[in-house]
Amino acid sequence: MKDKEILEAIFNSMPYGIVAVGNDRRVLLSNELGSAYLRLPEKQVPLLPGQVEHIPDLYYRLQELEKNRQEPSFDLLAVPADGLFLTIRCRPIPQGFVLSIMDVTRSKQTERHMLHTMLEAQEEQRRKLSTEIHDGIGPLISTIKLNLDALKLELGGQPSHQAARMMESMSELLQAMSAEIRNISHNLMPNVLVDFGLVAALENLCHRLNSSGKVKANFFHSGMRERLDLKIALGLYRIAQELINNTLKYARANTINIQLIKHPTTVVLVVEDDGVGFEPRLQEYPTGKGIGLQNIQTRAKSMGGAFLLESQPGKGVLATVEVPIKN
Ligand SMILES: Nc1ncnc2c1ncn2[C@@H]1O[C@H](COP(=O)(O)OP(=O)(O)O)[C@@H](O)[C@H]1O
Ligand SMILES: [Mg+2]
């Protein structure tokens, strides 16, 4: 075999695509995978953005290159390409640039699967904890209450002023404790979600917010005639919970608006507040504080969806989550 043939065989057997593009945008060289990923036609044609419309991120990058004539160097990590996920790296060469393209669909799926498993284990833990708190501590509190009532009887109708006050205060504390426990176990496992679905659960959440008097909560939903898959519903509920908690903790907001909108292939959750806002860019880097927003990102990813947070100091927060749903 001639060297050229050997080189060509090696070139074509590589586990990733290579496409070299000239300064005049003509494809100089490409191996079989490269041609397949970019759907290059047999005869060599210029690689114009329109050629790669099936890889939207690459399409935009090539358009930018056309417009700005900047140095052709970028990395697109795990971008969608018609059912696949590709990692595409572009580097300049004297004659133009070269694209290396790797199929990372498998590792992307593994990542999603791992996130899923992790979150599921977490939910299972919460379910257990919720049952234990509810069924274990609940009855103990009831028993203490009964004992307290019995003690009142035991002391007869005329307890000392001091004793009467202490018993009154104990009974109030027990009341508060059982309300708190109900709250905790509800937050751990929202039964209304399991029994009646996400719309009912979010309505319930808003109702509790409004009666807390801390903030005015509005809920709007559309297209939600059928119930969502429980996993998606639970994921979205957890995200709403964290966003609302953040509003209560940080925003000093008057109003929270929650929207749940079903589109033909996706469902969108929007949580918006009119509070103090913040500079979200700071949150992109682990600062050591706060994992709530990161968890939301993880959750959205594990459902194959996306999370976007828009905020500015003084402008409130607008958080959007969009996840795909099966019909
Ligand atoms: N609704 C909000 N209004 C104002 N600031 C917010 C809001 N949500 C989040 N933040 C800011 O973003 C930070 C990160 O939030 P998060 O990741 O949930 O972590 P944590 O709640 O544990 O602090 C918060 O510490 C806060 O400074
Ligand atoms: Mg938080």
mmCIF file of C-alpha atoms and ligand atoms in Angstrom:
data_model
loop_
_atom_site.group_PDB
_atom_site.id
_atom_site.type_symbol
_atom_site.label_atom_id
_atom_site.label_comp_id
_atom_site.label_asym_id
_atom_site.label_seq_id
_atom_site.Cartn_x
_atom_site.Cartn_y
_atom_site.Cartn_z
ATOM 1 C CA MET A 1 0.000 0.000 0.000
ATOM 2 C CA LYS A 2 1.132 3.468 -0.665
ATOM 3 C CA ASP A 3 1.633 5.864 2.238
ATOM 4 C CA LYS A 4 -1.237 7.966 1.023
ATOM 5 C CA GLU A 5 -3.629 5.029 1.098
ATOM 6 C CA ILE A 6 -2.473 4.075 4.588
ATOM 7 C CA LEU A 7 -2.979 7.614 5.773
ATOM 8 C CA GLU A 8 -6.397 7.691 4.203
ATOM 9 C CA ALA A 9 -7.358 4.388 5.855
ATOM 10 C CA ILE A 10 -6.211 5.678 9.249
ATOM 11 C CA PHE A 11 -8.027 8.942 8.648
ATOM 12 C CA ASN A 12 -11.277 7.142 7.892
ATOM 13 C CA SER A 13 -11.027 4.675 10.764
ATOM 14 C CA MET A 14 -10.664 7.343 13.431
ATOM 15 C CA PRO A 15 -13.454 7.303 15.999
ATOM 16 C CA TYR A 16 -14.234 10.938 15.408
ATOM 17 C CA GLY A 17 -14.997 13.202 12.518
ATOM 18 C CA ILE A 18 -12.406 15.542 11.039
ATOM 19 C CA VAL A 19 -13.313 18.248 8.575
ATOM 20 C CA ALA A 20 -10.787 20.768 7.312
ATOM 21 C CA VAL A 21 -12.214 23.922 5.759
ATOM 22 C CA GLY A 22 -10.268 26.394 3.646
ATOM 23 C CA ASN A 23 -10.198 30.154 3.941
ATOM 24 C CA ASP A 24 -12.571 30.264 0.967
ATOM 25 C CA ARG A 25 -14.893 27.987 3.053
ATOM 26 C CA ARG A 26 -14.378 25.009 0.735
ATOM 27 C CA VAL A 27 -14.062 21.635 2.413
ATOM 28 C CA LEU A 28 -10.404 20.703 1.932
ATOM 29 C CA LEU A 29 -10.538 17.307 3.508
ATOM 30 C CA SER A 30 -12.931 15.252 5.581
ATOM 31 C CA ASN A 31 -13.036 11.701 6.857
ATOM 32 C CA GLU A 32 -16.121 9.503 6.616
ATOM 33 C CA LEU A 33 -17.472 10.327 10.064
ATOM 34 C CA GLY A 34 -16.875 14.036 9.547
ATOM 35 C CA SER A 35 -18.851 13.969 6.291
ATOM 36 C CA ALA A 36 -21.605 11.973 7.964
ATOM 37 C CA TYR A 37 -21.939 14.261 10.986
ATOM 38 C CA LEU A 38 -22.032 17.391 8.857
ATOM 39 C CA ARG A 39 -24.044 15.677 6.090
ATOM 40 C CA LEU A 40 -21.574 16.830 3.465
ATOM 41 C CA PRO A 41 -22.619 16.033 -0.065
ATOM 42 C CA GLU A 42 -20.404 13.846 -2.282
ATOM 43 C CA LYS A 43 -18.896 16.623 -4.271
ATOM 44 C CA GLN A 44 -16.950 19.246 -2.435
ATOM 45 C CA VAL A 45 -18.936 22.356 -1.792
ATOM 46 C CA PRO A 46 -18.320 25.353 0.457
ATOM 47 C CA LEU A 47 -19.248 24.702 4.075
ATOM 48 C CA LEU A 48 -21.847 27.406 4.566
ATOM 49 C CA PRO A 49 -23.939 27.699 7.729
ATOM 50 C CA GLY A 50 -27.023 26.424 5.892
ATOM 51 C CA GLN A 51 -25.286 23.067 5.440
ATOM 52 C CA VAL A 52 -25.408 22.378 9.177
ATOM 53 C CA GLU A 53 -28.875 23.551 10.158
ATOM 54 C CA HIS A 54 -29.351 20.191 11.905
ATOM 55 C CA ILE A 55 -26.690 21.295 14.444
ATOM 56 C CA PRO A 56 -28.098 24.652 15.589
ATOM 57 C CA ASP A 57 -25.110 25.634 17.758
ATOM 58 C CA LEU A 58 -22.655 25.050 14.914
ATOM 59 C CA TYR A 59 -24.964 26.883 12.538
ATOM 60 C CA TYR A 60 -24.817 29.997 14.749
ATOM 61 C CA ARG A 61 -21.055 29.747 15.196
ATOM 62 C CA LEU A 62 -20.433 29.498 11.460
ATOM 63 C CA GLN A 63 -22.747 32.435 10.879
ATOM 64 C CA GLU A 64 -20.750 34.448 13.395
ATOM 65 C CA LEU A 65 -17.523 33.477 11.655
ATOM 66 C CA GLU A 66 -18.952 34.682 8.360
ATOM 67 C CA LYS A 67 -19.973 37.990 9.865
ATOM 68 C CA ASN A 68 -17.089 38.834 12.142
ATOM 69 C CA ARG A 69 -14.140 37.185 10.482
ATOM 70 C CA GLN A 70 -12.661 36.501 13.892
ATOM 71 C CA GLU A 71 -10.166 33.745 14.710
ATOM 72 C CA PRO A 72 -11.887 30.412 14.015
ATOM 73 C CA SER A 73 -11.459 28.803 17.407
ATOM 74 C CA PHE A 74 -14.276 27.493 19.601
ATOM 75 C CA ASP A 75 -15.523 24.487 21.529
ATOM 76 C CA LEU A 76 -19.130 23.330 21.471
ATOM 77 C CA LEU A 77 -19.613 20.789 24.231
ATOM 78 C CA ALA A 78 -22.302 18.121 23.919
ATOM 79 C CA VAL A 79 -24.543 20.151 21.627
ATOM 80 C CA PRO A 80 -27.694 18.553 20.188
ATOM 81 C CA ALA A 81 -27.534 17.355 16.604
ATOM 82 C CA ASP A 82 -30.709 15.699 15.487
ATOM 83 C CA GLY A 83 -30.984 13.056 18.190
ATOM 84 C CA LEU A 84 -27.243 12.899 18.915
ATOM 85 C CA PHE A 85 -25.007 14.988 21.149
ATOM 86 C CA LEU A 86 -21.771 16.117 19.547
ATOM 87 C CA THR A 87 -18.704 17.815 20.952
ATOM 88 C CA ILE A 88 -17.285 19.975 18.210
ATOM 89 C CA ARG A 89 -13.930 21.713 18.454
ATOM 90 C CA CYS A 90 -12.748 24.211 15.898
ATOM 91 C CA ARG A 91 -9.086 25.217 15.552
ATOM 92 C CA PRO A 92 -7.379 27.489 13.046
ATOM 93 C CA ILE A 93 -4.853 26.098 10.545
ATOM 94 C CA PRO A 94 -2.876 28.188 8.067
ATOM 95 C CA GLN A 95 -5.255 27.258 5.233
ATOM 96 C CA GLY A 96 -8.460 27.864 7.233
ATOM 97 C CA PHE A 97 -9.754 25.811 10.137
ATOM 98 C CA VAL A 98 -10.335 22.240 11.157
ATOM 99 C CA LEU A 99 -13.352 20.835 12.959
ATOM 100 C CA SER A 100 -13.045 17.734 15.117
ATOM 101 C CA ILE A 101 -16.362 16.148 15.966
ATOM 102 C CA MET A 102 -17.017 13.521 18.608
ATOM 103 C CA ASP A 103 -20.225 11.677 19.346
ATOM 104 C CA VAL A 104 -20.820 12.036 23.106
ATOM 105 C CA THR A 105 -24.424 10.810 23.110
ATOM 106 C CA ARG A 106 -23.583 7.788 25.254
ATOM 107 C CA SER A 107 -21.757 9.715 27.962
ATOM 108 C CA LYS A 108 -24.455 12.380 27.910
ATOM 109 C CA GLN A 109 -27.051 9.656 28.450
ATOM 110 C CA THR A 110 -24.966 8.101 31.217
ATOM 111 C CA GLU A 111 -24.657 11.488 32.894
ATOM 112 C CA ARG A 112 -28.397 12.002 32.711
ATOM 113 C CA HIS A 113 -29.002 8.509 34.012
ATOM 114 C CA MET A 114 -26.675 9.097 36.962
ATOM 115 C CA LEU A 115 -28.326 12.398 37.838
ATOM 116 C CA HIS A 116 -31.660 10.666 37.641
ATOM 117 C CA THR A 117 -30.589 7.859 39.939
ATOM 118 C CA MET A 118 -29.109 10.299 42.410
ATOM 119 C CA LEU A 119 -32.254 12.419 42.529
ATOM 120 C CA GLU A 120 -34.434 9.362 42.804
ATOM 121 C CA ALA A 121 -32.441 8.112 45.784
ATOM 122 C CA GLN A 122 -32.831 11.549 47.328
ATOM 123 C CA GLU A 123 -36.595 11.456 46.818
ATOM 124 C CA GLU A 124 -36.785 7.983 48.322
ATOM 125 C CA GLN A 125 -34.894 9.259 51.359
ATOM 126 C CA ARG A 126 -37.291 12.174 51.689
ATOM 127 C CA ARG A 127 -40.293 9.890 51.413
ATOM 128 C CA LYS A 128 -38.947 7.703 54.219
ATOM 129 C CA LEU A 129 -38.055 10.655 56.396
ATOM 130 C CA SER A 130 -41.459 12.189 55.846
ATOM 131 C CA THR A 131 -43.236 8.991 56.846
ATOM 132 C CA GLU A 132 -41.014 8.555 59.876
ATOM 133 C CA ILE A 133 -41.577 12.096 61.079
ATOM 134 C CA HIS A 134 -45.278 11.980 60.404
ATOM 135 C CA ASP A 135 -45.942 8.517 61.786
ATOM 136 C CA GLY A 136 -43.259 8.451 64.460
ATOM 137 C CA ILE A 137 -43.289 11.903 66.008
ATOM 138 C CA GLY A 138 -46.934 12.785 65.259
ATOM 139 C CA PRO A 139 -48.395 10.176 67.643
ATOM 140 C CA LEU A 140 -45.879 11.113 70.352
ATOM 141 C CA ILE A 141 -47.068 14.699 70.248
ATOM 142 C CA SER A 142 -50.674 13.561 70.436
ATOM 143 C CA THR A 143 -49.826 11.447 73.466
ATOM 144 C CA ILE A 144 -48.112 14.358 75.187
ATOM 145 C CA LYS A 145 -51.233 16.446 74.512
ATOM 146 C CA LEU A 146 -53.461 13.789 76.065
ATOM 147 C CA ASN A 147 -51.165 13.578 79.068
ATOM 148 C CA LEU A 148 -51.281 17.312 79.455
ATOM 149 C CA ASP A 149 -55.071 17.244 79.417
ATOM 150 C CA ALA A 150 -55.045 14.428 81.963
ATOM 151 C CA LEU A 151 -52.645 16.441 84.123
ATOM 152 C CA LYS A 152 -55.035 19.396 84.020
ATOM 153 C CA LEU A 153 -57.807 17.125 85.301
ATOM 154 C CA GLU A 154 -55.521 15.626 87.907
ATOM 155 C CA LEU A 155 -54.732 19.061 89.281
ATOM 156 C CA GLY A 156 -58.428 19.666 89.625
ATOM 157 C CA GLY A 157 -60.298 22.788 88.618
ATOM 158 C CA GLN A 158 -58.047 25.125 90.601
ATOM 159 C CA PRO A 159 -54.425 24.962 89.485
ATOM 160 C CA SER A 160 -52.196 27.761 90.744
ATOM 161 C CA HIS A 161 -51.956 30.794 88.510
ATOM 162 C CA GLN A 162 -48.361 29.841 87.680
ATOM 163 C CA ALA A 163 -49.251 26.213 86.826
ATOM 164 C CA ALA A 164 -52.187 27.289 84.664
ATOM 165 C CA ARG A 165 -49.938 29.621 82.696
ATOM 166 C CA MET A 166 -47.302 26.955 82.172
ATOM 167 C CA MET A 167 -49.872 24.454 80.995
ATOM 168 C CA GLU A 168 -51.348 27.011 78.623
ATOM 169 C CA SER A 169 -47.926 27.740 77.198
ATOM 170 C CA MET A 170 -47.114 24.038 76.839
ATOM 171 C CA SER A 171 -50.289 23.471 74.962
ATOM 172 C CA GLU A 172 -49.480 26.346 72.594
ATOM 173 C CA LEU A 173 -45.989 25.006 72.048
ATOM 174 C CA LEU A 174 -47.357 21.575 71.255
ATOM 175 C CA GLN A 175 -49.776 23.137 68.800
ATOM 176 C CA ALA A 176 -46.925 24.977 67.088
ATOM 177 C CA MET A 177 -44.810 21.843 67.094
ATOM 178 C CA SER A 178 -47.436 19.731 65.413
ATOM 179 C CA ALA A 179 -48.049 22.445 62.797
ATOM 180 C CA GLU A 180 -44.299 22.605 62.178
ATOM 181 C CA ILE A 181 -44.046 18.837 61.833
ATOM 182 C CA ARG A 182 -46.932 18.774 59.403
ATOM 183 C CA ASN A 183 -45.142 21.461 57.411
ATOM 184 C CA ILE A 184 -41.835 19.608 57.392
ATOM 185 C CA SER A 185 -43.343 16.311 56.373
ATOM 186 C CA HIS A 186 -45.413 18.031 53.724
ATOM 187 C CA ASN A 187 -42.326 19.728 52.293
ATOM 188 C CA LEU A 188 -40.475 16.437 52.315
ATOM 189 C CA MET A 189 -43.273 14.641 50.503
ATOM 190 C CA PRO A 190 -46.170 16.624 49.078
ATOM 191 C CA ASN A 191 -48.947 14.051 49.119
ATOM 192 C CA VAL A 192 -51.280 16.399 47.294
ATOM 193 C CA LEU A 193 -48.876 16.149 44.356
ATOM 194 C CA VAL A 194 -49.000 12.380 44.307
ATOM 195 C CA ASP A 195 -52.775 12.291 44.760
ATOM 196 C CA PHE A 196 -53.946 15.223 42.668
ATOM 197 C CA GLY A 197 -51.039 16.335 40.466
ATOM 198 C CA LEU A 198 -48.798 19.341 39.999
ATOM 199 C CA VAL A 199 -51.500 21.968 39.438
ATOM 200 C CA ALA A 200 -53.183 21.097 42.731
ATOM 201 C CA ALA A 201 -49.846 20.985 44.536
ATOM 202 C CA LEU A 202 -48.801 24.419 43.252
ATOM 203 C CA GLU A 203 -52.244 25.826 44.083
ATOM 204 C CA ASN A 204 -51.836 24.445 47.576
ATOM 205 C CA LEU A 205 -48.355 25.961 47.848
ATOM 206 C CA CYS A 206 -49.693 29.373 46.788
ATOM 207 C CA HIS A 207 -52.531 29.100 49.226
ATOM 208 C CA ARG A 208 -50.102 28.416 52.064
ATOM 209 C CA LEU A 209 -47.907 31.340 50.945
ATOM 210 C CA ASN A 210 -50.881 33.697 50.868
ATOM 211 C CA SER A 211 -52.096 32.657 54.275
ATOM 212 C CA SER A 212 -48.598 33.099 55.715
ATOM 213 C CA GLY A 213 -49.029 36.810 54.964
ATOM 214 C CA LYS A 214 -45.345 37.047 53.956
ATOM 215 C CA VAL A 215 -45.933 37.518 50.259
ATOM 216 C CA LYS A 216 -48.715 37.622 47.698
ATOM 217 C CA ALA A 217 -48.596 34.558 45.447
ATOM 218 C CA ASN A 218 -50.387 34.213 42.115
ATOM 219 C CA PHE A 219 -50.634 31.018 40.141
ATOM 220 C CA PHE A 220 -51.517 30.775 36.476
ATOM 221 C CA HIS A 221 -51.652 27.603 34.432
ATOM 222 C CA SER A 222 -52.657 26.707 30.921
ATOM 223 C CA GLY A 223 -53.008 23.557 28.855
ATOM 224 C CA MET A 224 -52.709 21.337 31.922
ATOM 225 C CA ARG A 225 -55.736 19.166 31.320
ATOM 226 C CA GLU A 226 -53.861 15.899 31.699
ATOM 227 C CA ARG A 227 -51.571 15.122 34.555
ATOM 228 C CA LEU A 228 -47.833 15.055 33.979
ATOM 229 C CA ASP A 229 -45.657 12.052 34.542
ATOM 230 C CA LEU A 230 -45.077 11.902 38.318
ATOM 231 C CA LYS A 231 -41.305 12.198 38.022
ATOM 232 C CA ILE A 232 -41.556 15.355 35.952
ATOM 233 C CA ALA A 233 -44.233 16.737 38.246
ATOM 234 C CA LEU A 234 -42.112 16.067 41.323
ATOM 235 C CA GLY A 235 -39.007 17.548 39.662
ATOM 236 C CA LEU A 236 -40.858 20.737 38.743
ATOM 237 C CA TYR A 237 -42.398 20.942 42.191
ATOM 238 C CA ARG A 238 -38.982 20.686 43.841
ATOM 239 C CA ILE A 239 -37.688 23.421 41.571
ATOM 240 C CA ALA A 240 -40.657 25.669 42.403
ATOM 241 C CA GLN A 241 -40.093 25.007 46.116
ATOM 242 C CA GLU A 242 -36.431 26.051 45.923
ATOM 243 C CA LEU A 243 -37.186 29.169 43.877
ATOM 244 C CA ILE A 244 -39.944 30.214 46.268
ATOM 245 C CA ASN A 245 -37.692 29.545 49.259
ATOM 246 C CA ASN A 246 -35.078 31.801 47.708
ATOM 247 C CA THR A 247 -37.659 34.526 47.219
ATOM 248 C CA LEU A 248 -38.718 34.247 50.852
ATOM 249 C CA LYS A 249 -35.111 34.147 52.065
ATOM 250 C CA TYR A 250 -33.500 36.842 49.949
ATOM 251 C CA ALA A 251 -35.866 38.850 47.797
ATOM 252 C CA ARG A 252 -37.957 40.937 50.204
ATOM 253 C CA ALA A 253 -40.560 40.695 47.454
ATOM 254 C CA ASN A 254 -44.197 41.719 47.548
ATOM 255 C CA THR A 255 -45.354 39.300 44.895
ATOM 256 C CA ILE A 256 -44.465 35.906 43.468
ATOM 257 C CA ASN A 257 -45.974 34.868 40.159
ATOM 258 C CA ILE A 258 -45.923 31.206 39.258
ATOM 259 C CA GLN A 259 -46.876 29.970 35.813
ATOM 260 C CA LEU A 260 -47.156 26.462 34.464
ATOM 261 C CA ILE A 261 -47.725 26.210 30.752
ATOM 262 C CA LYS A 262 -48.015 23.106 28.656
ATOM 263 C CA HIS A 263 -46.863 23.291 25.055
ATOM 264 C CA PRO A 264 -47.181 20.440 22.551
ATOM 265 C CA THR A 265 -43.815 18.855 23.422
ATOM 266 C CA THR A 266 -42.632 20.704 26.513
ATOM 267 C CA VAL A 267 -43.869 22.084 29.786
ATOM 268 C CA VAL A 268 -42.636 25.413 31.106
ATOM 269 C CA LEU A 269 -42.503 26.541 34.712
ATOM 270 C CA VAL A 270 -41.899 30.216 35.425
ATOM 271 C CA VAL A 271 -41.335 31.639 38.890
ATOM 272 C CA GLU A 272 -41.003 35.385 39.089
ATOM 273 C CA ASP A 273 -40.575 37.786 42.001
ATOM 274 C CA ASP A 274 -40.445 41.576 42.319
ATOM 275 C CA GLY A 275 -37.774 41.622 45.007
ATOM 276 C CA VAL A 276 -34.245 42.983 45.323
ATOM 277 C CA GLY A 277 -32.788 40.725 42.617
ATOM 278 C CA PHE A 278 -29.101 39.883 42.304
ATOM 279 C CA GLU A 279 -26.275 39.514 39.815
ATOM 280 C CA PRO A 280 -26.698 35.912 38.630
ATOM 281 C CA ARG A 281 -23.336 35.786 36.862
ATOM 282 C CA LEU A 282 -21.661 35.583 40.237
ATOM 283 C CA GLN A 283 -23.485 32.330 40.771
ATOM 284 C CA GLU A 284 -21.967 30.613 37.761
ATOM 285 C CA TYR A 285 -18.799 30.030 39.700
ATOM 286 C CA PRO A 286 -18.939 27.941 42.823
ATOM 287 C CA THR A 287 -18.595 30.558 45.527
ATOM 288 C CA GLY A 288 -18.830 28.121 48.380
ATOM 289 C CA LYS A 289 -22.288 29.357 49.282
ATOM 290 C CA GLY A 290 -25.554 28.142 47.932
ATOM 291 C CA ILE A 291 -26.276 24.936 46.098
ATOM 292 C CA GLY A 292 -29.976 25.579 45.517
ATOM 293 C CA LEU A 293 -29.591 27.035 42.043
ATOM 294 C CA GLN A 294 -27.046 24.382 41.113
ATOM 295 C CA ASN A 295 -29.493 21.712 42.219
ATOM 296 C CA ILE A 296 -32.153 23.243 40.002
ATOM 297 C CA GLN A 297 -29.745 23.111 37.090
ATOM 298 C CA THR A 298 -28.990 19.454 37.866
ATOM 299 C CA ARG A 299 -32.656 18.582 38.142
ATOM 300 C CA ALA A 300 -33.559 20.311 34.905
ATOM 301 C CA LYS A 301 -30.702 18.516 33.150
ATOM 302 C CA SER A 302 -31.707 15.148 34.544
ATOM 303 C CA MET A 303 -35.130 15.660 32.958
ATOM 304 C CA GLY A 304 -33.473 16.576 29.655
ATOM 305 C CA GLY A 305 -34.576 20.182 30.080
ATOM 306 C CA ALA A 306 -33.076 23.623 30.595
ATOM 307 C CA PHE A 307 -33.008 26.219 33.368
ATOM 308 C CA LEU A 308 -32.618 29.937 32.793
ATOM 309 C CA LEU A 309 -32.383 32.563 35.509
ATOM 310 C CA GLU A 310 -32.611 36.238 34.688
ATOM 311 C CA SER A 311 -32.018 38.873 37.341
ATOM 312 C CA GLN A 312 -30.413 42.224 38.049
ATOM 313 C CA PRO A 313 -30.023 44.036 41.328
ATOM 314 C CA GLY A 314 -33.274 45.903 41.926
ATOM 315 C CA LYS A 315 -35.107 44.124 39.097
ATOM 316 C CA GLY A 316 -36.428 40.972 40.781
ATOM 317 C CA VAL A 317 -35.868 37.448 39.523
ATOM 318 C CA LEU A 318 -37.327 35.600 36.556
ATOM 319 C CA ALA A 319 -36.625 31.875 36.542
ATOM 320 C CA THR A 320 -37.725 29.616 33.702
ATOM 321 C CA VAL A 321 -37.526 25.850 33.428
ATOM 322 C CA GLU A 322 -38.509 24.025 30.280
ATOM 323 C CA VAL A 323 -38.623 20.242 30.129
ATOM 324 C CA PRO A 324 -39.639 17.927 27.311
ATOM 325 C CA ILE A 325 -42.703 15.716 27.833
ATOM 326 C CA LYS A 326 -43.921 12.628 26.075
ATOM 327 C CA ASN A 327 -47.336 12.838 24.537
HETATM 328 N N1 LIG B 1 -35.156 35.430 44.462
HETATM 329 C C1 LIG B 1 -33.955 35.913 44.817
HETATM 330 N N2 LIG B 1 -33.799 37.218 45.120
HETATM 331 C C2 LIG B 1 -32.582 37.710 45.484
HETATM 332 N N3 LIG B 1 -31.455 36.971 45.563
HETATM 333 C C3 LIG B 1 -31.528 35.669 45.269
HETATM 334 C C4 LIG B 1 -32.769 35.067 44.880
HETATM 335 N N4 LIG B 1 -32.535 33.758 44.614
HETATM 336 C C5 LIG B 1 -31.222 33.546 44.850
HETATM 337 N N5 LIG B 1 -30.605 34.682 45.238
HETATM 338 C C6 LIG B 1 -29.164 34.836 45.527
HETATM 339 O O1 LIG B 1 -28.475 33.735 44.950
HETATM 340 C C7 LIG B 1 -27.749 33.025 45.923
HETATM 341 C C8 LIG B 1 -27.721 31.540 45.609
HETATM 342 O O2 LIG B 1 -28.973 30.926 45.790
HETATM 343 P P1 LIG B 1 -29.035 29.372 46.047
HETATM 344 O O3 LIG B 1 -28.175 28.709 45.037
HETATM 345 O O4 LIG B 1 -30.452 28.940 46.124
HETATM 346 O O5 LIG B 1 -28.314 29.158 47.430
HETATM 347 P P2 LIG B 1 -28.820 29.371 48.932
HETATM 348 O O6 LIG B 1 -30.303 29.571 48.900
HETATM 349 O O7 LIG B 1 -28.436 28.114 49.617
HETATM 350 O O8 LIG B 1 -28.060 30.567 49.412
HETATM 351 C C9 LIG B 1 -28.401 33.373 47.231
HETATM 352 O O9 LIG B 1 -27.497 33.274 48.298
HETATM 353 C C10 LIG B 1 -28.856 34.798 46.992
HETATM 354 O O10 LIG B 1 -27.787 35.691 47.220
HETATM 355 MG MG MG B 2 -31.631 28.516 47.902
#
